[in-house]
Amino acid sequence: MSTGPHPTAGALRHVLGHLLTPLLMCLGMGLAYLGAFHAPQPHDLRVDVVGSGPAAQVLAQTLQDKGAGALDVRTVPDRATAATALRQQDSYGAYIPGDHPELLVASASSDTSAMAVEKVFTTVAAGQDSPLKVTDLAPTASGDPTGQGVFFLLVAVSIGAYASVAVIGAAGAALPMRIRALLAAGTSLVVSLIGTLFAGPVFHLVDHGLAGVWALSWLYAAGILLIGVGLHTYLRRWTTLGVMVLFVMLNFTSSGGIYRPELQPGFFGSLHAFWNGAGLVEGIRGHVYFDGHGLGGDVLVLALWFLAGVLLVTLAGRSEARRNAVAAAVAPSTAASSTAASSTAASSTAAARAGEKRAEDEDEEEMEEAVAV
């Protein structure tokens, strides 16, 4: 009569153990996406009132007071000053009062912010019984009427990058770290080229500046891949969850591709200042629509994430080298003891094969999880 563990119980424990990852993904995605997007409300949204007289000052102060923190209202002397601020993304709307009021916006900076500003000043103009003329100083390309195509480009490039992490880290685990790093760099090149094709010839999300879009996309994808490959040395089968937290849950929600920080809770708005997804989205916007204004800061953000990946890969390579050295030192004594009896050798071989099978199964499960996500 068998006294060993029942196979059904072992299979059940195995399934329950692996259910933890998707359940944590569900929890994390819900907290991130609903926390960031479920109730967008403006706070400190910068707008201008054009004019230097008492009427402009009173209107600006009234809007500031009624907004109760939703708006950050200032006055500027003329239309040209207001237009410059919009083109430099220092404001998100400029209201020119008068018998024929006009609102200046730059929808390429953020269509949702432009709509929020338009809603405010449509009400102001209606109170004066005047129709509001809206002038868009920085419209988006014809293939991206909502201005959110850059966000979905971010999604495509991100998925290509972080899904490749599991393949390189798991299937290529036997390869030296320098080879895996080269594979990461090459994969990021392919992913960025695919993204550039989507942005230009396929969907016309941008109508010029494709070389810059490619360069930013490559730097972004390379950072994700290098960080992921480096993390795999330490996290193993938890790498997929780790890169999802970094490059989906926190990344997409803080990128500003749907709502800018001025319409989001403070936590996600603070991440926007230094997270890599925001660097890509804002970098492409600045490069394509705003004559490169602010582009240097966005490139710096992406470069720092790339350098973090290089550092992590370097540290992971050294950690693996130390592990291999320890294993090599232990191997002779293990081999000597294994020759004590043929039965012991046979059982050791079987155990080793079982261990290899478990490792292969874990690698396959990890890749399946990444691809399924």
PDB file of C-alpha atoms in Angstrom, residues 87-289:
ATOM      1  CA  ARG A  87       4.112  76.147 -27.687  1.00  0.00           C
ATOM      2  CA  GLN A  88       6.560  75.683 -24.811  1.00  0.00           C
ATOM      3  CA  GLN A  89       3.960  73.677 -22.853  1.00  0.00           C
ATOM      4  CA  ASP A  90       4.034  76.189 -20.018  1.00  0.00           C
ATOM      5  CA  SER A  91       0.234  76.470 -20.163  1.00  0.00           C
ATOM      6  CA  TYR A  92      -2.666  74.448 -21.556  1.00  0.00           C
ATOM      7  CA  GLY A  93      -5.042  77.193 -22.594  1.00  0.00           C
ATOM      8  CA  ALA A  94      -5.177  80.962 -23.072  1.00  0.00           C
ATOM      9  CA  TYR A  95      -8.435  82.929 -22.990  1.00  0.00           C
ATOM     10  CA  ILE A  96      -8.702  86.207 -24.895  1.00  0.00           C
ATOM     11  CA  PRO A  97     -11.791  88.062 -23.592  1.00  0.00           C
ATOM     12  CA  GLY A  98     -13.805  90.567 -25.599  1.00  0.00           C
ATOM     13  CA  ASP A  99     -16.880  90.814 -27.783  1.00  0.00           C
ATOM     14  CA  HIS A 100     -15.620  87.786 -29.738  1.00  0.00           C
ATOM     15  CA  PRO A 101     -13.739  85.721 -27.128  1.00  0.00           C
ATOM     16  CA  GLU A 102     -11.095  83.273 -28.303  1.00  0.00           C
ATOM     17  CA  LEU A 103      -9.466  80.316 -26.606  1.00  0.00           C
ATOM     18  CA  LEU A 104      -5.982  79.169 -27.638  1.00  0.00           C
ATOM     19  CA  VAL A 105      -5.057  75.530 -26.994  1.00  0.00           C
ATOM     20  CA  ALA A 106      -2.335  73.071 -28.050  1.00  0.00           C
ATOM     21  CA  SER A 107      -4.047  69.686 -28.351  1.00  0.00           C
ATOM     22  CA  ALA A 108      -0.776  67.919 -29.248  1.00  0.00           C
ATOM     23  CA  SER A 109       0.365  68.528 -25.673  1.00  0.00           C
ATOM     24  CA  SER A 110      -2.706  66.707 -24.324  1.00  0.00           C
ATOM     25  CA  ASP A 111      -6.107  66.443 -25.930  1.00  0.00           C
ATOM     26  CA  THR A 112      -7.782  65.688 -22.596  1.00  0.00           C
ATOM     27  CA  SER A 113      -6.222  68.769 -20.971  1.00  0.00           C
ATOM     28  CA  ALA A 114      -7.312  70.902 -23.941  1.00  0.00           C
ATOM     29  CA  MET A 115     -10.878  69.605 -23.572  1.00  0.00           C
ATOM     30  CA  ALA A 116     -10.859  70.357 -19.838  1.00  0.00           C
ATOM     31  CA  VAL A 117      -9.733  73.924 -20.528  1.00  0.00           C
ATOM     32  CA  GLU A 118     -12.298  74.326 -23.309  1.00  0.00           C
ATOM     33  CA  LYS A 119     -15.075  73.211 -20.952  1.00  0.00           C
ATOM     34  CA  VAL A 120     -14.085  75.879 -18.413  1.00  0.00           C
ATOM     35  CA  PHE A 121     -13.924  78.758 -20.861  1.00  0.00           C
ATOM     36  CA  THR A 122     -16.999  77.741 -22.833  1.00  0.00           C
ATOM     37  CA  THR A 123     -18.882  78.332 -19.582  1.00  0.00           C
ATOM     38  CA  VAL A 124     -17.133  81.707 -19.123  1.00  0.00           C
ATOM     39  CA  ALA A 125     -18.031  82.817 -22.662  1.00  0.00           C
ATOM     40  CA  ALA A 126     -21.619  81.614 -22.261  1.00  0.00           C
ATOM     41  CA  GLY A 127     -21.924  83.811 -19.166  1.00  0.00           C
ATOM     42  CA  GLN A 128     -21.084  86.768 -21.424  1.00  0.00           C
ATOM     43  CA  ASP A 129     -23.588  85.631 -24.087  1.00  0.00           C
ATOM     44  CA  SER A 130     -20.761  85.219 -26.599  1.00  0.00           C
ATOM     45  CA  PRO A 131     -19.800  82.186 -28.710  1.00  0.00           C
ATOM     46  CA  LEU A 132     -16.286  80.925 -28.041  1.00  0.00           C
ATOM     47  CA  LYS A 133     -13.809  80.548 -30.887  1.00  0.00           C
ATOM     48  CA  VAL A 134     -11.243  77.809 -30.251  1.00  0.00           C
ATOM     49  CA  THR A 135      -7.872  77.982 -32.028  1.00  0.00           C
ATOM     50  CA  ASP A 136      -5.545  74.989 -31.887  1.00  0.00           C
ATOM     51  CA  LEU A 137      -1.939  76.174 -32.182  1.00  0.00           C
ATOM     52  CA  ALA A 138      -0.445  72.657 -32.161  1.00  0.00           C
ATOM     53  CA  PRO A 139      -2.846  70.167 -33.757  1.00  0.00           C
ATOM     54  CA  THR A 140      -1.912  66.513 -33.991  1.00  0.00           C
ATOM     55  CA  ALA A 141      -1.220  64.584 -37.194  1.00  0.00           C
ATOM     56  CA  SER A 142      -4.178  63.514 -39.315  1.00  0.00           C
ATOM     57  CA  GLY A 143      -3.679  59.877 -38.324  1.00  0.00           C
ATOM     58  CA  ASP A 144      -3.899  60.701 -34.614  1.00  0.00           C
ATOM     59  CA  PRO A 145      -6.930  62.976 -34.156  1.00  0.00           C
ATOM     60  CA  THR A 146      -7.194  62.375 -30.389  1.00  0.00           C
ATOM     61  CA  GLY A 147      -3.467  62.727 -29.722  1.00  0.00           C
ATOM     62  CA  GLN A 148      -3.473  59.394 -27.895  1.00  0.00           C
ATOM     63  CA  GLY A 149      -1.818  57.386 -30.655  1.00  0.00           C
ATOM     64  CA  VAL A 150       1.569  58.032 -29.044  1.00  0.00           C
ATOM     65  CA  PHE A 151       0.301  56.298 -25.902  1.00  0.00           C
ATOM     66  CA  PHE A 152      -0.689  53.194 -27.851  1.00  0.00           C
ATOM     67  CA  LEU A 153       2.679  53.262 -29.579  1.00  0.00           C
ATOM     68  CA  LEU A 154       4.159  53.210 -26.069  1.00  0.00           C
ATOM     69  CA  VAL A 155       2.020  50.147 -25.279  1.00  0.00           C
ATOM     70  CA  ALA A 156       3.148  48.282 -28.413  1.00  0.00           C
ATOM     71  CA  VAL A 157       6.856  48.963 -27.870  1.00  0.00           C
ATOM     72  CA  SER A 158       6.602  48.123 -24.168  1.00  0.00           C
ATOM     73  CA  ILE A 159       4.923  44.764 -24.788  1.00  0.00           C
ATOM     74  CA  GLY A 160       7.494  43.830 -27.411  1.00  0.00           C
ATOM     75  CA  ALA A 161      10.271  44.691 -24.978  1.00  0.00           C
ATOM     76  CA  TYR A 162       9.075  43.137 -21.734  1.00  0.00           C
ATOM     77  CA  ALA A 163       7.699  39.976 -23.371  1.00  0.00           C
ATOM     78  CA  SER A 164      11.150  39.415 -24.891  1.00  0.00           C
ATOM     79  CA  VAL A 165      12.722  39.597 -21.437  1.00  0.00           C
ATOM     80  CA  ALA A 166      11.272  36.210 -20.456  1.00  0.00           C
ATOM     81  CA  VAL A 167      12.494  34.585 -23.662  1.00  0.00           C
ATOM     82  CA  ILE A 168      16.042  35.903 -23.360  1.00  0.00           C
ATOM     83  CA  GLY A 169      16.233  35.344 -19.608  1.00  0.00           C
ATOM     84  CA  ALA A 170      14.691  31.871 -19.507  1.00  0.00           C
ATOM     85  CA  ALA A 171      15.485  30.218 -22.849  1.00  0.00           C
ATOM     86  CA  GLY A 172      18.893  31.893 -22.914  1.00  0.00           C
ATOM     87  CA  ALA A 173      19.785  31.249 -19.274  1.00  0.00           C
ATOM     88  CA  ALA A 174      22.717  29.015 -20.267  1.00  0.00           C
ATOM     89  CA  LEU A 175      24.254  31.771 -22.384  1.00  0.00           C
ATOM     90  CA  PRO A 176      26.869  34.151 -20.965  1.00  0.00           C
ATOM     91  CA  MET A 177      25.430  37.449 -19.749  1.00  0.00           C
ATOM     92  CA  ARG A 178      27.275  39.403 -22.448  1.00  0.00           C
ATOM     93  CA  ILE A 179      25.487  37.353 -25.119  1.00  0.00           C
ATOM     94  CA  ARG A 180      22.125  37.947 -23.453  1.00  0.00           C
ATOM     95  CA  ALA A 181      22.896  41.664 -23.268  1.00  0.00           C
ATOM     96  CA  LEU A 182      23.677  41.708 -27.003  1.00  0.00           C
ATOM     97  CA  LEU A 183      20.434  39.835 -27.678  1.00  0.00           C
ATOM     98  CA  ALA A 184      18.592  42.459 -25.631  1.00  0.00           C
ATOM     99  CA  ALA A 185      20.172  45.275 -27.640  1.00  0.00           C
ATOM    100  CA  GLY A 186      19.343  43.565 -30.940  1.00  0.00           C
ATOM    101  CA  THR A 187      15.772  42.833 -29.879  1.00  0.00           C
ATOM    102  CA  SER A 188      15.262  46.434 -28.816  1.00  0.00           C
ATOM    103  CA  LEU A 189      16.409  47.532 -32.273  1.00  0.00           C
ATOM    104  CA  VAL A 190      13.796  45.305 -33.946  1.00  0.00           C
ATOM    105  CA  VAL A 191      11.046  46.379 -31.526  1.00  0.00           C
ATOM    106  CA  SER A 192      11.811  50.068 -32.081  1.00  0.00           C
ATOM    107  CA  LEU A 193      11.800  49.641 -35.864  1.00  0.00           C
ATOM    108  CA  ILE A 194       8.396  47.939 -35.674  1.00  0.00           C
ATOM    109  CA  GLY A 195       7.111  50.798 -33.523  1.00  0.00           C
ATOM    110  CA  THR A 196       8.460  53.373 -35.979  1.00  0.00           C
ATOM    111  CA  LEU A 197       6.728  51.620 -38.870  1.00  0.00           C
ATOM    112  CA  PHE A 198       3.465  51.758 -36.923  1.00  0.00           C
ATOM    113  CA  ALA A 199       3.961  55.442 -36.128  1.00  0.00           C
ATOM    114  CA  GLY A 200       4.774  56.444 -39.700  1.00  0.00           C
ATOM    115  CA  PRO A 201       3.934  54.448 -42.826  1.00  0.00           C
ATOM    116  CA  VAL A 202       1.287  52.160 -41.306  1.00  0.00           C
ATOM    117  CA  PHE A 203      -0.934  54.407 -39.165  1.00  0.00           C
ATOM    118  CA  HIS A 204       0.496  57.921 -39.772  1.00  0.00           C
ATOM    119  CA  LEU A 205       0.508  58.813 -36.079  1.00  0.00           C
ATOM    120  CA  VAL A 206       3.225  61.356 -36.887  1.00  0.00           C
ATOM    121  CA  ASP A 207       3.794  63.125 -40.180  1.00  0.00           C
ATOM    122  CA  HIS A 208       7.487  63.969 -39.756  1.00  0.00           C
ATOM    123  CA  GLY A 209      10.469  63.325 -37.496  1.00  0.00           C
ATOM    124  CA  LEU A 210      10.416  59.526 -37.815  1.00  0.00           C
ATOM    125  CA  ALA A 211      14.163  59.223 -37.220  1.00  0.00           C
ATOM    126  CA  GLY A 212      13.783  60.881 -33.843  1.00  0.00           C
ATOM    127  CA  VAL A 213      10.774  58.702 -33.010  1.00  0.00           C
ATOM    128  CA  TRP A 214      12.887  55.627 -33.762  1.00  0.00           C
ATOM    129  CA  ALA A 215      15.838  56.837 -31.666  1.00  0.00           C
ATOM    130  CA  LEU A 216      13.617  57.554 -28.651  1.00  0.00           C
ATOM    131  CA  SER A 217      11.819  54.214 -29.055  1.00  0.00           C
ATOM    132  CA  TRP A 218      15.103  52.299 -29.236  1.00  0.00           C
ATOM    133  CA  LEU A 219      16.506  53.970 -26.128  1.00  0.00           C
ATOM    134  CA  TYR A 220      13.254  53.219 -24.295  1.00  0.00           C
ATOM    135  CA  ALA A 221      13.036  49.561 -25.407  1.00  0.00           C
ATOM    136  CA  ALA A 222      16.719  48.915 -24.727  1.00  0.00           C
ATOM    137  CA  GLY A 223      16.338  50.194 -21.179  1.00  0.00           C
ATOM    138  CA  ILE A 224      13.418  47.844 -20.502  1.00  0.00           C
ATOM    139  CA  LEU A 225      15.173  44.817 -21.987  1.00  0.00           C
ATOM    140  CA  LEU A 226      18.449  45.375 -20.168  1.00  0.00           C
ATOM    141  CA  ILE A 227      16.728  45.959 -16.840  1.00  0.00           C
ATOM    142  CA  GLY A 228      14.550  42.879 -17.361  1.00  0.00           C
ATOM    143  CA  VAL A 229      17.456  40.615 -18.346  1.00  0.00           C
ATOM    144  CA  GLY A 230      19.422  41.817 -15.331  1.00  0.00           C
ATOM    145  CA  LEU A 231      16.468  41.290 -12.978  1.00  0.00           C
ATOM    146  CA  HIS A 232      15.978  37.739 -14.259  1.00  0.00           C
ATOM    147  CA  THR A 233      19.197  36.648 -12.540  1.00  0.00           C
ATOM    148  CA  TYR A 234      17.687  37.558  -9.179  1.00  0.00           C
ATOM    149  CA  LEU A 235      13.910  37.142  -9.634  1.00  0.00           C
ATOM    150  CA  ARG A 236      13.772  34.097 -11.949  1.00  0.00           C
ATOM    151  CA  ARG A 237      10.113  33.152 -12.521  1.00  0.00           C
ATOM    152  CA  TRP A 238       8.959  36.342 -10.764  1.00  0.00           C
ATOM    153  CA  THR A 239      10.629  38.459 -13.441  1.00  0.00           C
ATOM    154  CA  THR A 240       7.434  38.746 -15.499  1.00  0.00           C
ATOM    155  CA  LEU A 241       5.556  40.159 -12.526  1.00  0.00           C
ATOM    156  CA  GLY A 242       8.459  42.482 -11.713  1.00  0.00           C
ATOM    157  CA  VAL A 243       8.684  43.994 -15.197  1.00  0.00           C
ATOM    158  CA  MET A 244       4.896  44.319 -15.337  1.00  0.00           C
ATOM    159  CA  VAL A 245       4.921  46.392 -12.164  1.00  0.00           C
ATOM    160  CA  LEU A 246       7.708  48.598 -13.488  1.00  0.00           C
ATOM    161  CA  PHE A 247       6.761  48.920 -17.146  1.00  0.00           C
ATOM    162  CA  VAL A 248       2.981  48.450 -17.229  1.00  0.00           C
ATOM    163  CA  MET A 249       1.297  49.210 -13.911  1.00  0.00           C
ATOM    164  CA  LEU A 250       3.394  52.221 -12.959  1.00  0.00           C
ATOM    165  CA  ASN A 251       4.610  53.083 -16.450  1.00  0.00           C
ATOM    166  CA  PHE A 252       1.478  53.338 -18.601  1.00  0.00           C
ATOM    167  CA  THR A 253      -0.494  55.090 -15.885  1.00  0.00           C
ATOM    168  CA  SER A 254       2.116  57.813 -15.300  1.00  0.00           C
ATOM    169  CA  SER A 255       3.100  58.364 -18.950  1.00  0.00           C
ATOM    170  CA  GLY A 256       0.699  61.238 -19.603  1.00  0.00           C
ATOM    171  CA  GLY A 257      -0.497  59.531 -22.778  1.00  0.00           C
ATOM    172  CA  ILE A 258      -4.152  59.572 -21.719  1.00  0.00           C
ATOM    173  CA  TYR A 259      -4.231  62.132 -18.902  1.00  0.00           C
ATOM    174  CA  ARG A 260      -1.432  64.498 -18.020  1.00  0.00           C
ATOM    175  CA  PRO A 261      -0.352  64.796 -14.369  1.00  0.00           C
ATOM    176  CA  GLU A 262      -2.603  67.854 -13.934  1.00  0.00           C
ATOM    177  CA  LEU A 263      -5.640  65.559 -14.306  1.00  0.00           C
ATOM    178  CA  GLN A 264      -4.355  62.657 -12.196  1.00  0.00           C
ATOM    179  CA  PRO A 265      -3.846  61.835  -8.506  1.00  0.00           C
ATOM    180  CA  GLY A 266      -0.595  63.162  -7.103  1.00  0.00           C
ATOM    181  CA  PHE A 267       1.186  59.793  -6.910  1.00  0.00           C
ATOM    182  CA  PHE A 268       1.018  59.166 -10.659  1.00  0.00           C
ATOM    183  CA  GLY A 269       1.720  62.815 -11.387  1.00  0.00           C
ATOM    184  CA  SER A 270       4.943  62.603  -9.368  1.00  0.00           C
ATOM    185  CA  LEU A 271       6.074  59.495 -11.288  1.00  0.00           C
ATOM    186  CA  HIS A 272       5.558  61.382 -14.540  1.00  0.00           C
ATOM    187  CA  ALA A 273       8.605  63.510 -13.791  1.00  0.00           C
ATOM    188  CA  PHE A 274      11.100  60.636 -14.051  1.00  0.00           C
ATOM    189  CA  TRP A 275       9.462  57.405 -15.292  1.00  0.00           C
ATOM    190  CA  ASN A 276      10.617  56.085 -18.649  1.00  0.00           C
ATOM    191  CA  GLY A 277       7.175  55.874 -20.299  1.00  0.00           C
ATOM    192  CA  ALA A 278       6.654  59.580 -19.669  1.00  0.00           C
ATOM    193  CA  GLY A 279      10.093  60.202 -21.138  1.00  0.00           C
ATOM    194  CA  LEU A 280       9.060  58.451 -24.364  1.00  0.00           C
ATOM    195  CA  VAL A 281       5.594  60.031 -24.684  1.00  0.00           C
ATOM    196  CA  GLU A 282       6.696  63.546 -23.828  1.00  0.00           C
ATOM    197  CA  GLY A 283       9.880  63.147 -25.866  1.00  0.00           C
ATOM    198  CA  ILE A 284       7.940  62.217 -29.008  1.00  0.00           C
ATOM    199  CA  ARG A 285       5.463  65.063 -28.438  1.00  0.00           C
ATOM    200  CA  GLY A 286       8.225  67.597 -27.936  1.00  0.00           C
ATOM    201  CA  HIS A 287      10.185  66.334 -30.932  1.00  0.00           C
ATOM    202  CA  VAL A 288       7.259  66.152 -33.367  1.00  0.00           C
ATOM    203  CA  TYR A 289       4.977  69.014 -32.313  1.00  0.00           C
TER     204      TYR A 289
END
